[in-house]
Every structure is written in C-alpha cells, then in structure tokens.
Short mmCIF file of C-alpha atoms in Angstrom, two decimals:
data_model
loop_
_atom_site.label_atom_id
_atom_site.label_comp_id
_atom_site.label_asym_id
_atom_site.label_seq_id
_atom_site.Cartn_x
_atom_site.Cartn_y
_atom_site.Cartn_z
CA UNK A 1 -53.17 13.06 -83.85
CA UNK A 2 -55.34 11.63 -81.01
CA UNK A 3 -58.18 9.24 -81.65
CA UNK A 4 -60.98 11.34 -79.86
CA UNK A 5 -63.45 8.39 -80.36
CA UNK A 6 -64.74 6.92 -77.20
CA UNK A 7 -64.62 3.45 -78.63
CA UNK A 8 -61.02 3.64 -79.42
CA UNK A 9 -60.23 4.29 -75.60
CA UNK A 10 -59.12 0.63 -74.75
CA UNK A 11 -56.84 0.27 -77.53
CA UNK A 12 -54.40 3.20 -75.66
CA UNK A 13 -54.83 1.09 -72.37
CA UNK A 14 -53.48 -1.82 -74.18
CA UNK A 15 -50.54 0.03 -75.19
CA UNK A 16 -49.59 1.16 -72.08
CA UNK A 17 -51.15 4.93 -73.03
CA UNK A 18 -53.10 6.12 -69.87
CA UNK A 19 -52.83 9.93 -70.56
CA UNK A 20 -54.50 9.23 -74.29
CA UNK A 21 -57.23 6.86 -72.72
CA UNK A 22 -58.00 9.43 -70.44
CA UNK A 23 -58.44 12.03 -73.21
CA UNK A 24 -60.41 9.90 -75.51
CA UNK A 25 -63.33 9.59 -73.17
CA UNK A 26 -63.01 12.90 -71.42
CA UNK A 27 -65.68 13.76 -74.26
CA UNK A 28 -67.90 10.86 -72.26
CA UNK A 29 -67.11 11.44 -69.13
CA UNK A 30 -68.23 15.12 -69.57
CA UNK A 31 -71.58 14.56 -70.86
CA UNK A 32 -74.96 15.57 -68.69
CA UNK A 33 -76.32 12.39 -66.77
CA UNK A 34 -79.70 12.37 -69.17
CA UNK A 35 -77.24 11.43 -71.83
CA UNK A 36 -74.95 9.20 -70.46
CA UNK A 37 -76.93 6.08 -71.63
CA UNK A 38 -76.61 2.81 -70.55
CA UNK A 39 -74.07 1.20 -73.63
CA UNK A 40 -71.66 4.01 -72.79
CA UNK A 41 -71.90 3.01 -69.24
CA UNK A 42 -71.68 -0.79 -69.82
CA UNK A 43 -68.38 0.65 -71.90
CA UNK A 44 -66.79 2.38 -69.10
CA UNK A 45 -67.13 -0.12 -66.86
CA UNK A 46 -64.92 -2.57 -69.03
CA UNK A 47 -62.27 0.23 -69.61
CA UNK A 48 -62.98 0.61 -65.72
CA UNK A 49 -61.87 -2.89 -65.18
CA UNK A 50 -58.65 -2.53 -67.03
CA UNK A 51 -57.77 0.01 -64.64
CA UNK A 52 -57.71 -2.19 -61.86
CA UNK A 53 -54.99 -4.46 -63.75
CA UNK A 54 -51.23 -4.17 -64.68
CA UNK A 55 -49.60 -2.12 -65.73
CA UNK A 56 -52.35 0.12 -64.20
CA UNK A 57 -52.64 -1.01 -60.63
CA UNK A 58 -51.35 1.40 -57.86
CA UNK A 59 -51.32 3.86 -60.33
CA UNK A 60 -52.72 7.34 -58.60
CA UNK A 61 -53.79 8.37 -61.98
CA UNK A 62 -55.74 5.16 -62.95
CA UNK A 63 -57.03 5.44 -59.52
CA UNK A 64 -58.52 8.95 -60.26
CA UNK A 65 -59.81 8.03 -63.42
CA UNK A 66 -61.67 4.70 -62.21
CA UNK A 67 -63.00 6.31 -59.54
CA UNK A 68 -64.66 9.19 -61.59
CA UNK A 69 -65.70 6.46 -63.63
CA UNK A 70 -67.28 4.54 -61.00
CA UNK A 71 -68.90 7.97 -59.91
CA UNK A 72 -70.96 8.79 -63.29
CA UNK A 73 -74.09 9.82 -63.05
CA UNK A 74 -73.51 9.72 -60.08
CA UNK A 75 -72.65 6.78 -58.75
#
C-alpha cells in the first residue's frame, strides 16, 4: 500500500522511489492556489531540492516534477 501522506514524500526519494514520491504529493500538487499555504510550499521546495541531486539529476521525470513544483501557484 502507498503512503498517500504528503509528509511521507521524501522518505520514497531517499529510497530511490520517484514514481511513489510523485504520487504521494500529487494530492498537494493538485490543490487550488488559495490552499496551497505557505508550510506546504516551504515543503516542496525541500523535496524540490532533492530533485536536483543523485540519483535524480538528468532524470526527465524529476525534471517534470521539479519544474511543476517550481510552477505552483503559479510560479
């Protein structure tokens, strides 16, 4: 079973689990910008940064996702 929690996100970055990451904040990612407050953003941008290292790096996929990232609420 997948963790759906947003705050377990990281943990399937650390394992080398991109596709579960993804899925565990898709819920976030999704949300209207009135709700996206600022701790989820502050969040994101740490998972965001992980995306940018190995194993990640040059990854289309983590590129995708870190951009969206980057992009919410628009910009």
């Amino acid at each position: 079973m997948r963790n759906t929690s947003p705050l377990g996100d990281a943990a399937y970055l650390q394992i080398g689990d991109l596709d579960s990451a993804t899925a565990a904040i898709r819920p976030i990612l999704d949300l209207p910008a009135d709700r996206q407050i600022s701790w989820i953003k502050k969040r994101l941008g740490r998972f965001a940064a992980m995306l940018r290292r190995d194993p990640y790096r040059g990854s289309s996929a983590a590129d995708d996702l870190y951009d969206e990232i980057r992009n919410l609420g628009g910009g």
